[in-house]
JSON list of C-alpha atoms in Angstrom, two decimals:
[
{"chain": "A", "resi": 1, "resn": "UNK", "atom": "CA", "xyz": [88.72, 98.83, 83.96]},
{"chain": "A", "resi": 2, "resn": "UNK", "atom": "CA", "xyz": [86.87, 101.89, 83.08]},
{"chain": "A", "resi": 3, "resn": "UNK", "atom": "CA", "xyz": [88.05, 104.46, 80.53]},
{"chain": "A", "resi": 4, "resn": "UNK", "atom": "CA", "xyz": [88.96, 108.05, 81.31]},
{"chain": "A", "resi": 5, "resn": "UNK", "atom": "CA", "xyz": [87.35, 111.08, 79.17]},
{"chain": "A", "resi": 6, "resn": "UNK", "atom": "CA", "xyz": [88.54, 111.28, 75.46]},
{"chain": "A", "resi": 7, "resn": "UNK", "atom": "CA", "xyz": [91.12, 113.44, 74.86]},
{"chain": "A", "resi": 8, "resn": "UNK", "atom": "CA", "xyz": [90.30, 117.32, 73.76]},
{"chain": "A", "resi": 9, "resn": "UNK", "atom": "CA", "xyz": [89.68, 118.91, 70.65]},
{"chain": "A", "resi": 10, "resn": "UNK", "atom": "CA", "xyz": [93.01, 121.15, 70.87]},
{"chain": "A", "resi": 11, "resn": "UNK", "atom": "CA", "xyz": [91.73, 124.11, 72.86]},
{"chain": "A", "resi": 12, "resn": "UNK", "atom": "CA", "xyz": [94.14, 122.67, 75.80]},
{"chain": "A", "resi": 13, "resn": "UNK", "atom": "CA", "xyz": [96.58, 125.27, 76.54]},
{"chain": "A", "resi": 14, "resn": "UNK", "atom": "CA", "xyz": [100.13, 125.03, 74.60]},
{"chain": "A", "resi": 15, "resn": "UNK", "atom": "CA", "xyz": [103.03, 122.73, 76.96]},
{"chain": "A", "resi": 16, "resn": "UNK", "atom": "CA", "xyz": [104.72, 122.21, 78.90]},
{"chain": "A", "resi": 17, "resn": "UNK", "atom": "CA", "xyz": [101.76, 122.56, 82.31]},
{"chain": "A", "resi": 18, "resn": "UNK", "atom": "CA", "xyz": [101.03, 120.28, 85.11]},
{"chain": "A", "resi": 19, "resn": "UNK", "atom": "CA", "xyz": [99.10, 117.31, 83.96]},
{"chain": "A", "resi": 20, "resn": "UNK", "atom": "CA", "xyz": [94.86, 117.62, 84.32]},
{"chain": "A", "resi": 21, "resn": "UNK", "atom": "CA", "xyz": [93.38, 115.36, 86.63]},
{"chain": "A", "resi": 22, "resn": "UNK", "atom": "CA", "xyz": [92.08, 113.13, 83.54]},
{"chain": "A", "resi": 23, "resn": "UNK", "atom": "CA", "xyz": [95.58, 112.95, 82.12]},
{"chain": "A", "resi": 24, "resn": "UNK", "atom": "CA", "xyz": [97.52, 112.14, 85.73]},
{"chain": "A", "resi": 25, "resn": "UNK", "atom": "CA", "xyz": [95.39, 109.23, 86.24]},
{"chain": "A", "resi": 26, "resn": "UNK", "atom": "CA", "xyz": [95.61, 107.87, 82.58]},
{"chain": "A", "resi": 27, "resn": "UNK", "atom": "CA", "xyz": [99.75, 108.27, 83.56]},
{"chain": "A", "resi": 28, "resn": "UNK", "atom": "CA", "xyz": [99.62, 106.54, 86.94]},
{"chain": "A", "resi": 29, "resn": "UNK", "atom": "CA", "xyz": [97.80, 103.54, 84.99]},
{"chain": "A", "resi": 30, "resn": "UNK", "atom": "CA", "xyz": [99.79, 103.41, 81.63]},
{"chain": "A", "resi": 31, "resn": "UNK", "atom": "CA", "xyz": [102.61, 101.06, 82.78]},
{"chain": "A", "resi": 32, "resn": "UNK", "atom": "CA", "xyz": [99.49, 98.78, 84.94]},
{"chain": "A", "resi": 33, "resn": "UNK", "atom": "CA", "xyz": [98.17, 98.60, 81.58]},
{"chain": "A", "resi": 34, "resn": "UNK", "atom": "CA", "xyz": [101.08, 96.49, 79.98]},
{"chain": "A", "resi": 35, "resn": "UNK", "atom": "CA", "xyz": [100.87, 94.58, 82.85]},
{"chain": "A", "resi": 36, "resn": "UNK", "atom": "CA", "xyz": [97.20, 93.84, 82.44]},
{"chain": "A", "resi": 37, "resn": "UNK", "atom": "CA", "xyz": [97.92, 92.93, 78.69]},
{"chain": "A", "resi": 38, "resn": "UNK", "atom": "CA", "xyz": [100.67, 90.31, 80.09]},
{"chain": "A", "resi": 39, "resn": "UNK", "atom": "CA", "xyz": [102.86, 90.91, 76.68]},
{"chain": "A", "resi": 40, "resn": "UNK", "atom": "CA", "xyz": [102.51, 93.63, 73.47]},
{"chain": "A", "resi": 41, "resn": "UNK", "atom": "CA", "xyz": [104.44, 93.47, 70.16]},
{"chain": "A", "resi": 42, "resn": "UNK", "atom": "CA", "xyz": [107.09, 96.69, 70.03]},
{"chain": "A", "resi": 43, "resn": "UNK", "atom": "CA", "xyz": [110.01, 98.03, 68.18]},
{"chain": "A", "resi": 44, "resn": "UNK", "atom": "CA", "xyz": [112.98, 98.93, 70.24]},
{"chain": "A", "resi": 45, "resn": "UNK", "atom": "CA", "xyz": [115.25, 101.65, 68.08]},
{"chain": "A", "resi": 46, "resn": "UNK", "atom": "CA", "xyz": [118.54, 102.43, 69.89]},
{"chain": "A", "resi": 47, "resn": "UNK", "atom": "CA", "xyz": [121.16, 105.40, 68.67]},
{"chain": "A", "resi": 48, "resn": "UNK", "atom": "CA", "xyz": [124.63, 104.76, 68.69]},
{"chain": "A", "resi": 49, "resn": "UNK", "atom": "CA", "xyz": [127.68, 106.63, 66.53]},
{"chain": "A", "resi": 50, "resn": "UNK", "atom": "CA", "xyz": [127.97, 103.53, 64.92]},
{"chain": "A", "resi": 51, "resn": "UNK", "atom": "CA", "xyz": [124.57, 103.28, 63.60]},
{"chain": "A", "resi": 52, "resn": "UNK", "atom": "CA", "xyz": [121.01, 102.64, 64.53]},
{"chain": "A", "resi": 53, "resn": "UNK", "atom": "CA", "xyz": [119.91, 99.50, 66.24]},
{"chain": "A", "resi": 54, "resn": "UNK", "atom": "CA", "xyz": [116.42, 98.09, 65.57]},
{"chain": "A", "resi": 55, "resn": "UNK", "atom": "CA", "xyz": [114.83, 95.47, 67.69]},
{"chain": "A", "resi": 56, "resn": "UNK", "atom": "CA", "xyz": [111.51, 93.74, 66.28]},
{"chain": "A", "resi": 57, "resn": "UNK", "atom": "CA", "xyz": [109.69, 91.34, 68.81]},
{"chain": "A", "resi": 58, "resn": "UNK", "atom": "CA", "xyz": [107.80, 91.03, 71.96]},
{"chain": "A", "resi": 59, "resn": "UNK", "atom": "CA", "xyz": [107.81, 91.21, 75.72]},
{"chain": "A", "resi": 60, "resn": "UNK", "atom": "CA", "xyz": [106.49, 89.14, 77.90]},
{"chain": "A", "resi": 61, "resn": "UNK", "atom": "CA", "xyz": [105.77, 91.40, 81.22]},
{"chain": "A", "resi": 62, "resn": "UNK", "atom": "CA", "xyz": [104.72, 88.87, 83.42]},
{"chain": "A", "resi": 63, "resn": "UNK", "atom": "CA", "xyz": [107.95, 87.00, 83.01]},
{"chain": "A", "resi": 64, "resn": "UNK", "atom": "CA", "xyz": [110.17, 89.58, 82.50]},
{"chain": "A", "resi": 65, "resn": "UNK", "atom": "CA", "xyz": [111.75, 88.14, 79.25]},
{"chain": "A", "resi": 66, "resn": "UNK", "atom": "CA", "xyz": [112.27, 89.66, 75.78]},
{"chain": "A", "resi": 67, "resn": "UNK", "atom": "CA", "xyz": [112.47, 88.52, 72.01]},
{"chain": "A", "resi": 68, "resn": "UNK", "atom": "CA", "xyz": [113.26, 89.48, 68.72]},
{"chain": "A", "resi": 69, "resn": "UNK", "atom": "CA", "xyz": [115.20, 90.31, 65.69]},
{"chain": "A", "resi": 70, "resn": "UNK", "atom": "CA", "xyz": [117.84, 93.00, 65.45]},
{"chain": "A", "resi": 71, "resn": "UNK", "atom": "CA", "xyz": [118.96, 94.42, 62.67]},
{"chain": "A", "resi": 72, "resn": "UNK", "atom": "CA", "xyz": [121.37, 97.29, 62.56]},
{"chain": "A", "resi": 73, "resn": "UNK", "atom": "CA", "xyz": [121.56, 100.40, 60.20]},
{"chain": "A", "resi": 74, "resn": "UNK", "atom": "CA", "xyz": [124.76, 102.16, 59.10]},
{"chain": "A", "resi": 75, "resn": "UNK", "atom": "CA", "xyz": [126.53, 98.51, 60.68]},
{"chain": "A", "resi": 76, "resn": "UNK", "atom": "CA", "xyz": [127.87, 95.25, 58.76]},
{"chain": "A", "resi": 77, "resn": "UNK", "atom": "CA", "xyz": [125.94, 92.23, 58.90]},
{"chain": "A", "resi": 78, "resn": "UNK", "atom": "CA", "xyz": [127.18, 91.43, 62.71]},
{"chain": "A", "resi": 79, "resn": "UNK", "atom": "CA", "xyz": [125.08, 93.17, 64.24]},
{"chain": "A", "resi": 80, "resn": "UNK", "atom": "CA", "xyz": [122.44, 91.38, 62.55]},
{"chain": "A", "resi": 81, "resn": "UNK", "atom": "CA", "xyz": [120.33, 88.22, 64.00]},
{"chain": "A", "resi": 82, "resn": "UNK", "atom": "CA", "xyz": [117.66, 87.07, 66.32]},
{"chain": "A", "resi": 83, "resn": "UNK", "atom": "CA", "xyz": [118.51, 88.27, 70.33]},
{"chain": "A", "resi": 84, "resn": "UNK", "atom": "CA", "xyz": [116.63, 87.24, 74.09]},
{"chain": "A", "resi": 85, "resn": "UNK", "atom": "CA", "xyz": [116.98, 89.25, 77.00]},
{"chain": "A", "resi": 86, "resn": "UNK", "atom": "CA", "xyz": [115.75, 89.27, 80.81]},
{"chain": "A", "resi": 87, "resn": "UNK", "atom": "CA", "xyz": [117.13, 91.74, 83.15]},
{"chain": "A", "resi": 88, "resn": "UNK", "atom": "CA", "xyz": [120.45, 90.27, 83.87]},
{"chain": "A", "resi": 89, "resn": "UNK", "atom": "CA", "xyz": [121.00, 88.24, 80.20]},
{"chain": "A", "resi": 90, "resn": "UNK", "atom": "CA", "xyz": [121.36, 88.48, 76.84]},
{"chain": "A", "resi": 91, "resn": "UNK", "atom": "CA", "xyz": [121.37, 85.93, 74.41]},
{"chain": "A", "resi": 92, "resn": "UNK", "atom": "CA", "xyz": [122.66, 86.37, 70.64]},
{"chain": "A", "resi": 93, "resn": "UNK", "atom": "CA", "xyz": [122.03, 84.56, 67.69]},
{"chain": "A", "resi": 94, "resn": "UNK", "atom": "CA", "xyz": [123.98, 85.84, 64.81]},
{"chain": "A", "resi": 95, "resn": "UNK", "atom": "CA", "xyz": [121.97, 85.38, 61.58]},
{"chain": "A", "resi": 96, "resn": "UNK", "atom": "CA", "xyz": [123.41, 87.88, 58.34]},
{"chain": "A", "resi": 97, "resn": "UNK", "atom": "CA", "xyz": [120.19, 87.54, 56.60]},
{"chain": "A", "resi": 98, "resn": "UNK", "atom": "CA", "xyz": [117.80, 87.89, 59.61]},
{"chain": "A", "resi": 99, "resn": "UNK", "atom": "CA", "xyz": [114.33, 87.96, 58.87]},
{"chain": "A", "resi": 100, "resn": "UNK", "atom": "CA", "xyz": [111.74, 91.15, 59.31]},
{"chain": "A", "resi": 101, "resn": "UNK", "atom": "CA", "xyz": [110.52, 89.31, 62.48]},
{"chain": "A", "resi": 102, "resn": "UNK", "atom": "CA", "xyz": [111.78, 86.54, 64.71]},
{"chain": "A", "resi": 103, "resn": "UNK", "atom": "CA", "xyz": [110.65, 83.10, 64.00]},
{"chain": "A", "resi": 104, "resn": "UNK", "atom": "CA", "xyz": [107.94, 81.68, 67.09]},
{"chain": "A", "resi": 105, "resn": "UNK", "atom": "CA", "xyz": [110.48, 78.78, 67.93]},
{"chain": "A", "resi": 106, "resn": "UNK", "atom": "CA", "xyz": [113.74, 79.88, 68.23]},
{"chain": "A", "resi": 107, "resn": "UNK", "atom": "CA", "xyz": [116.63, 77.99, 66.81]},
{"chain": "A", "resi": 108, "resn": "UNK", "atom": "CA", "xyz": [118.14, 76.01, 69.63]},
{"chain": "A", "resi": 109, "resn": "UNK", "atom": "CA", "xyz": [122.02, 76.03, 68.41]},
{"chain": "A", "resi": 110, "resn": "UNK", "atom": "CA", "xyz": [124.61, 78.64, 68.06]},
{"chain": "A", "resi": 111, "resn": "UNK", "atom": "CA", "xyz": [123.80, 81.57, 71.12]},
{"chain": "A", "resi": 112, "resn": "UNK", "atom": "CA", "xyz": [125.99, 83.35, 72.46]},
{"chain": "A", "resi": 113, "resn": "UNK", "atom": "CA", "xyz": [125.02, 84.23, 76.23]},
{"chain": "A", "resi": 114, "resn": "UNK", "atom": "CA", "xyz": [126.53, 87.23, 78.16]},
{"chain": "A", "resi": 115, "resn": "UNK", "atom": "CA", "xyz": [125.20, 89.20, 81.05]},
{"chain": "A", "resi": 116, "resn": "UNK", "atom": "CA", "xyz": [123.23, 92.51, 80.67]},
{"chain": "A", "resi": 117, "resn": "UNK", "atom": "CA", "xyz": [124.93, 95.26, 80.69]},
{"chain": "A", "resi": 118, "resn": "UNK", "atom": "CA", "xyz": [123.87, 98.05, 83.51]},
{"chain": "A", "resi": 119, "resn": "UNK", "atom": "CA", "xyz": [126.11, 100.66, 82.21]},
{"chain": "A", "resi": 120, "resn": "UNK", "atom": "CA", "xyz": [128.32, 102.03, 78.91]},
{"chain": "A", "resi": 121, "resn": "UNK", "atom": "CA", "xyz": [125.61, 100.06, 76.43]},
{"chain": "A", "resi": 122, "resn": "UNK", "atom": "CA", "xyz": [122.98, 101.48, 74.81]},
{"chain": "A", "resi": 123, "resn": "UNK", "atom": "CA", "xyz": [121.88, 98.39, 73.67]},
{"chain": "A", "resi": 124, "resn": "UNK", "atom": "CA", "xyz": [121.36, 96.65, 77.13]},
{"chain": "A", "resi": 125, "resn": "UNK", "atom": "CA", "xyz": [120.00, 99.36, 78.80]},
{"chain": "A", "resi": 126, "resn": "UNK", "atom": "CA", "xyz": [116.93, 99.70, 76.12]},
{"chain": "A", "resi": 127, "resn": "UNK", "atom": "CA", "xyz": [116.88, 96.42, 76.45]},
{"chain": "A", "resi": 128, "resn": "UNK", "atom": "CA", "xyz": [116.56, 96.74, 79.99]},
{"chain": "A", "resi": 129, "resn": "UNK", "atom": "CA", "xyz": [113.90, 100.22, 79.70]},
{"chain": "A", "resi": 130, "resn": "UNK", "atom": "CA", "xyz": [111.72, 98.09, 77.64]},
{"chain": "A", "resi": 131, "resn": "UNK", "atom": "CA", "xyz": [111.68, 95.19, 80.57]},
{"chain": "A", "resi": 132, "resn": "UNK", "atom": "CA", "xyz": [110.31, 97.79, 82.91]},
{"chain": "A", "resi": 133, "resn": "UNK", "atom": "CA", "xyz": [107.67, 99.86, 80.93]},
{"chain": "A", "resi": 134, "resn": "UNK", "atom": "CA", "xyz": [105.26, 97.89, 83.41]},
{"chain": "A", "resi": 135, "resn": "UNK", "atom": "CA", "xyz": [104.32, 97.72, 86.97]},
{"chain": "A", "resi": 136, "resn": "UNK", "atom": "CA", "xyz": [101.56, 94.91, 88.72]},
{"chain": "A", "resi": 137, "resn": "UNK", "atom": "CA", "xyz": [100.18, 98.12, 90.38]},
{"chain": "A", "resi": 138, "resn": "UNK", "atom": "CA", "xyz": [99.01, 101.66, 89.22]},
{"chain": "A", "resi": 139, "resn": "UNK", "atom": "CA", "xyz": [101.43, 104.56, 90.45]},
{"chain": "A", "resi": 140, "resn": "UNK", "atom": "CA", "xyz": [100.08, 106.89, 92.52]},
{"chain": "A", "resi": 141, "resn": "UNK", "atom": "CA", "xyz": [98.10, 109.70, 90.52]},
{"chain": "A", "resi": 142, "resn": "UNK", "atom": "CA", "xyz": [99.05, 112.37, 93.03]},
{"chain": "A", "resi": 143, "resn": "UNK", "atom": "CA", "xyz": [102.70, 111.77, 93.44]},
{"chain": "A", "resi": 144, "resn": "UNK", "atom": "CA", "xyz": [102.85, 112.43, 89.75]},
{"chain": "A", "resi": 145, "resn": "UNK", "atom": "CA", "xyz": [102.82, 115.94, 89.70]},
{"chain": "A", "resi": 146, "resn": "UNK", "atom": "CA", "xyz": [104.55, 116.76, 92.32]},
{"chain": "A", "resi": 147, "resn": "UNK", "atom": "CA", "xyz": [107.45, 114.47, 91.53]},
{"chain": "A", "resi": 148, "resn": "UNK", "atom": "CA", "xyz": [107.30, 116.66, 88.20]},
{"chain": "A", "resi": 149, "resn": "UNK", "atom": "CA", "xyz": [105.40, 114.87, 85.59]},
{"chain": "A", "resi": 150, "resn": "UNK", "atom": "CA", "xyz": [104.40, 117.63, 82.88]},
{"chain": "A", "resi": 151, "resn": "UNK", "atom": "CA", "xyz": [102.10, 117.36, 80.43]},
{"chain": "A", "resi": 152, "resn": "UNK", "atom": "CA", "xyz": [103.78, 118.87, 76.76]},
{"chain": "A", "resi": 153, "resn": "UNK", "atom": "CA", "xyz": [101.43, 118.16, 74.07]},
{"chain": "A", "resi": 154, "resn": "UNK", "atom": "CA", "xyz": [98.79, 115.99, 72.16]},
{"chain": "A", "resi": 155, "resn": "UNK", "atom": "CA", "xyz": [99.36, 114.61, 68.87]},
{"chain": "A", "resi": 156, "resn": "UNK", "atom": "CA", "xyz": [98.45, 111.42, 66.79]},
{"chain": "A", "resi": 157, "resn": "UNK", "atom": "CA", "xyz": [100.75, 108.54, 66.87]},
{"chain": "A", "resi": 158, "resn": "UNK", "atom": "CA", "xyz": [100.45, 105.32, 64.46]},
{"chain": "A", "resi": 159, "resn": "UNK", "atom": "CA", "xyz": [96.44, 106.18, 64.07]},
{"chain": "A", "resi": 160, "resn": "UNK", "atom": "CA", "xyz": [96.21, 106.55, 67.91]},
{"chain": "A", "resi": 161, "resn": "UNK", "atom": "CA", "xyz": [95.31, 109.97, 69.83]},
{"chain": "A", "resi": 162, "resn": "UNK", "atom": "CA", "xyz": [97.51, 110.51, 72.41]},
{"chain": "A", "resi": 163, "resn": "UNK", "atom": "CA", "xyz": [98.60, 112.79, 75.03]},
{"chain": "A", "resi": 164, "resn": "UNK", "atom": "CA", "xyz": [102.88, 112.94, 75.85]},
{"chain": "A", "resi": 165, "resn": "UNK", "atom": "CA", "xyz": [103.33, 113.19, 79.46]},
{"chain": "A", "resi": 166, "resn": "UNK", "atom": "CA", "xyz": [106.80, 113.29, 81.00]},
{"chain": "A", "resi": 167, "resn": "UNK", "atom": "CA", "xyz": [106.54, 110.57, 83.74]},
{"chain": "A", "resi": 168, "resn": "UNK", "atom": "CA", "xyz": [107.83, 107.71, 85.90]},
{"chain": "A", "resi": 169, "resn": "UNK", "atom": "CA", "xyz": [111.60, 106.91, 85.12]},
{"chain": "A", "resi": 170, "resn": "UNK", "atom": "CA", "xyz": [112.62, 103.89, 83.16]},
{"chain": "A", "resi": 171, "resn": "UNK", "atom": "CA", "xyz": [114.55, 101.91, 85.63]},
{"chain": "A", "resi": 172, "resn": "UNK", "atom": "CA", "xyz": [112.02, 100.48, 87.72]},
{"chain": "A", "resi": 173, "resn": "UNK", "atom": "CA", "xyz": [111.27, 102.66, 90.44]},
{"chain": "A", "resi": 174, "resn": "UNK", "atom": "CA", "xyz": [108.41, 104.70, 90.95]},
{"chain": "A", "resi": 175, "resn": "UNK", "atom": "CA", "xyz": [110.45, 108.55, 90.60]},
{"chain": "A", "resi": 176, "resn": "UNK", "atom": "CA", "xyz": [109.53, 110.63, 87.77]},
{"chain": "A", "resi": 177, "resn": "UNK", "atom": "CA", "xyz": [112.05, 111.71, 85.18]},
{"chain": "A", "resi": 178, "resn": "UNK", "atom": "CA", "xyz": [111.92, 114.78, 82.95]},
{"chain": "A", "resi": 179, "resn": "UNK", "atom": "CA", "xyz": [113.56, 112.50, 80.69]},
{"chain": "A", "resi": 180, "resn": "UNK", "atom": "CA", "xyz": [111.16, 109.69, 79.64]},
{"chain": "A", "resi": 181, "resn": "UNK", "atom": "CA", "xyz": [108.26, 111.06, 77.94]},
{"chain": "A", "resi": 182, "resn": "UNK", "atom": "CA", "xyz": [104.93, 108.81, 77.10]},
{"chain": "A", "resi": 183, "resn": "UNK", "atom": "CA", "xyz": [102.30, 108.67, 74.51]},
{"chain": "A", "resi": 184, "resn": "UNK", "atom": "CA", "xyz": [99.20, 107.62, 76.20]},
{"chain": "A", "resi": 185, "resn": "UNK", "atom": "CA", "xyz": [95.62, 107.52, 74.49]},
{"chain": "A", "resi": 186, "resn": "UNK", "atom": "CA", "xyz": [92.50, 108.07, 76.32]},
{"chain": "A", "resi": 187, "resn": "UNK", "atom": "CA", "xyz": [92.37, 104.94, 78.12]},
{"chain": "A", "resi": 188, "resn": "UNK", "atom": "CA", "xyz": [95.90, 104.94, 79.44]},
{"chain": "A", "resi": 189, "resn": "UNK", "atom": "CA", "xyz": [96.94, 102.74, 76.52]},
{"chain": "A", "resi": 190, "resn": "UNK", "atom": "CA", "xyz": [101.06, 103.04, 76.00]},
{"chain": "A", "resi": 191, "resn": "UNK", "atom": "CA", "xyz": [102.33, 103.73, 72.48]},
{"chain": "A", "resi": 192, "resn": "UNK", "atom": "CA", "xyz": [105.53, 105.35, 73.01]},
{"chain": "A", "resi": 193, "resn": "UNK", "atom": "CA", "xyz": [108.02, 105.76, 75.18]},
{"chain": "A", "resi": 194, "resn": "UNK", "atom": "CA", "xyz": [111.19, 108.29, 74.52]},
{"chain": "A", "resi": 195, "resn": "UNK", "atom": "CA", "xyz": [114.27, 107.79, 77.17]},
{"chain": "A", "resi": 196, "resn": "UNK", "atom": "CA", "xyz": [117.20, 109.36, 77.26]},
{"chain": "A", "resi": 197, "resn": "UNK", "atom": "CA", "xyz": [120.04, 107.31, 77.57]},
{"chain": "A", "resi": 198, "resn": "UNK", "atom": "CA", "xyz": [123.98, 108.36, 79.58]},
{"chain": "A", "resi": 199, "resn": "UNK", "atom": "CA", "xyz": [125.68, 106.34, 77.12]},
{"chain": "A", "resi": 200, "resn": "UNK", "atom": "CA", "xyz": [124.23, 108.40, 73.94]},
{"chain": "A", "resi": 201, "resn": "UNK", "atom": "CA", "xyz": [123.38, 111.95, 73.13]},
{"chain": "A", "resi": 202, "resn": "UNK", "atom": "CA", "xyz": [120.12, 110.54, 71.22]},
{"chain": "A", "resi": 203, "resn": "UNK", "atom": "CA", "xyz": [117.02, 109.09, 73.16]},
{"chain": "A", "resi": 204, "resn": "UNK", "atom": "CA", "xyz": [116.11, 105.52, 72.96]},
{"chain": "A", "resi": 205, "resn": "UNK", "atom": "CA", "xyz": [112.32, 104.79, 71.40]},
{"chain": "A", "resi": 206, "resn": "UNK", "atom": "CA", "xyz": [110.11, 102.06, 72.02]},
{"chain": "A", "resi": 207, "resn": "UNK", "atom": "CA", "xyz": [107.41, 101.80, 70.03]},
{"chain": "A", "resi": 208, "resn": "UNK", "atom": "CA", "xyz": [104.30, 99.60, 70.48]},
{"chain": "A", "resi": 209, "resn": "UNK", "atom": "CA", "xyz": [101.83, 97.46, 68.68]},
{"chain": "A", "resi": 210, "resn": "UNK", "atom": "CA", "xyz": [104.26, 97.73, 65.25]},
{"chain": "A", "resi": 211, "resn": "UNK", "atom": "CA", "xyz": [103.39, 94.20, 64.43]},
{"chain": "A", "resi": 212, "resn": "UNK", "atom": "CA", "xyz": [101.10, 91.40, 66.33]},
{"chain": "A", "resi": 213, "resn": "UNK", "atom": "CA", "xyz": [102.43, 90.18, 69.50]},
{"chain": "A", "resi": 214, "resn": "UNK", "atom": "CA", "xyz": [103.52, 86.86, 69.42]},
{"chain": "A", "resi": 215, "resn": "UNK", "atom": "CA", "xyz": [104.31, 85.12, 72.74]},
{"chain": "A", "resi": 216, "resn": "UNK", "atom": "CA", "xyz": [107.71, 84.90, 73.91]},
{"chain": "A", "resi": 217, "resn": "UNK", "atom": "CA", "xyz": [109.38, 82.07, 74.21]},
{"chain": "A", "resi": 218, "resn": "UNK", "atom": "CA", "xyz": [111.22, 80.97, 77.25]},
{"chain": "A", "resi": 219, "resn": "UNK", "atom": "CA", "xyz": [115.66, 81.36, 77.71]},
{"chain": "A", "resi": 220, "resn": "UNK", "atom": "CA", "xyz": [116.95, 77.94, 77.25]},
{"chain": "A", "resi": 221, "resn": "UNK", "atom": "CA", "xyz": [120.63, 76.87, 78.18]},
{"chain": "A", "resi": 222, "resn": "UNK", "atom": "CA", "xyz": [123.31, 77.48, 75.94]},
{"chain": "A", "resi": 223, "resn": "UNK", "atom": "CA", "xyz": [124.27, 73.98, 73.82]}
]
């Protein structure tokens, strides 16, 4: 697909203003993008009064499946080991001296399987946000603004120009949310994604590209 005009030199006007043109369309194609790419390497990091959660893996957007390592800060070691999710299932490996990243072939005894969580976790439900950062269709560059999206500034992410745009919600539906804000680069490109979440005061991040995507393995039974 073509790419949109690179992004300006500064001289933009100071946020929070409607979105241009340029930057509604590069928002309506953002979350097409991941689809495009069919799976991208991201780090998931989840607030809790407990401590931080971190997530290191991949997700697979065509299939709707997620893996990973998670590793918890501020927490004991149980909150440590390698994790799978879809939208409706979690799997849990506990592993006190996790690696940095998830192995490619995941070990096939000693999961623990639950369902996700739709409510009270903020675990699942970045779990769940990170699932639905794509759509097999652009959204509707129009709709945007007037379902609120609002451009609030430009900055430099990871290397990366970008523009952050508040924008579609992260549940899966095509509404906006003043809520979920996105760093998108010139081509419509994702490389973050801030959420808040009902079950914490802080916002959930995702962050992508933080390592090289590695495919994700399928959810087998349970031994």
């Amino acid at each position: 697909m073509s790419t949109f005009a690179l992004l300006g030199t500064g001289d933009d006007p100071t946020g929070p203003r409607p979105p241009t043109t340029d930057e509604a369309n590069r928002l309506a194609l953002t979350r097409f993008r991941n689809y495009e790419a069919g799976g991208r390497a991201l780090t998931i990091t989840v607030p809790g009064t407990a401590g931080r959660l971190t997530v290191t893996g991949s997700v697979d957007f065509r299939t709707r499946t997620g893996y990973g390592v998670l590793h918890g800060t501020g927490r004991d070691s149980s909150t440590t080991g390698l994790i799978q999710w879809t939208p409706t299932t979690v799997r849990v490996l506990p592993m006190p001296d996790a690696p940095a990243t998830a192995p490619a072939t995941p070990p096939t005894f000693g999961w623990s399987t639950r369902p996700l969580q739709t409510s009270g976790s903020s675990l699942d439900t970045s779990l769940a946000i990170a699932l639905n950062l794509a759509a097999d269709r652009p959204d509707n560059p129009q709709l945007l603004p007037q379902n609120g999206a609002t451009w609030l500034s430009r900055t430099t992410l990871n290397g990366h120009p970008t523009d952050v745009i508040t924008g579609p919600n992260a549940r899966g539906t095509n509404t906006t949310s003043d809520t979920v804000r996105y760093w998108i680069d010139p081509d419509g490109t994702m490389y973050r994604v801030q959420a808040a979440l009902a079950s914490d005061p802080q916002p959930v991040i995702v962050d992508f590209d933080t390592q090289p995507y590695a495919p994700v393995p399928g959810l087998t039974p349970t031994p």
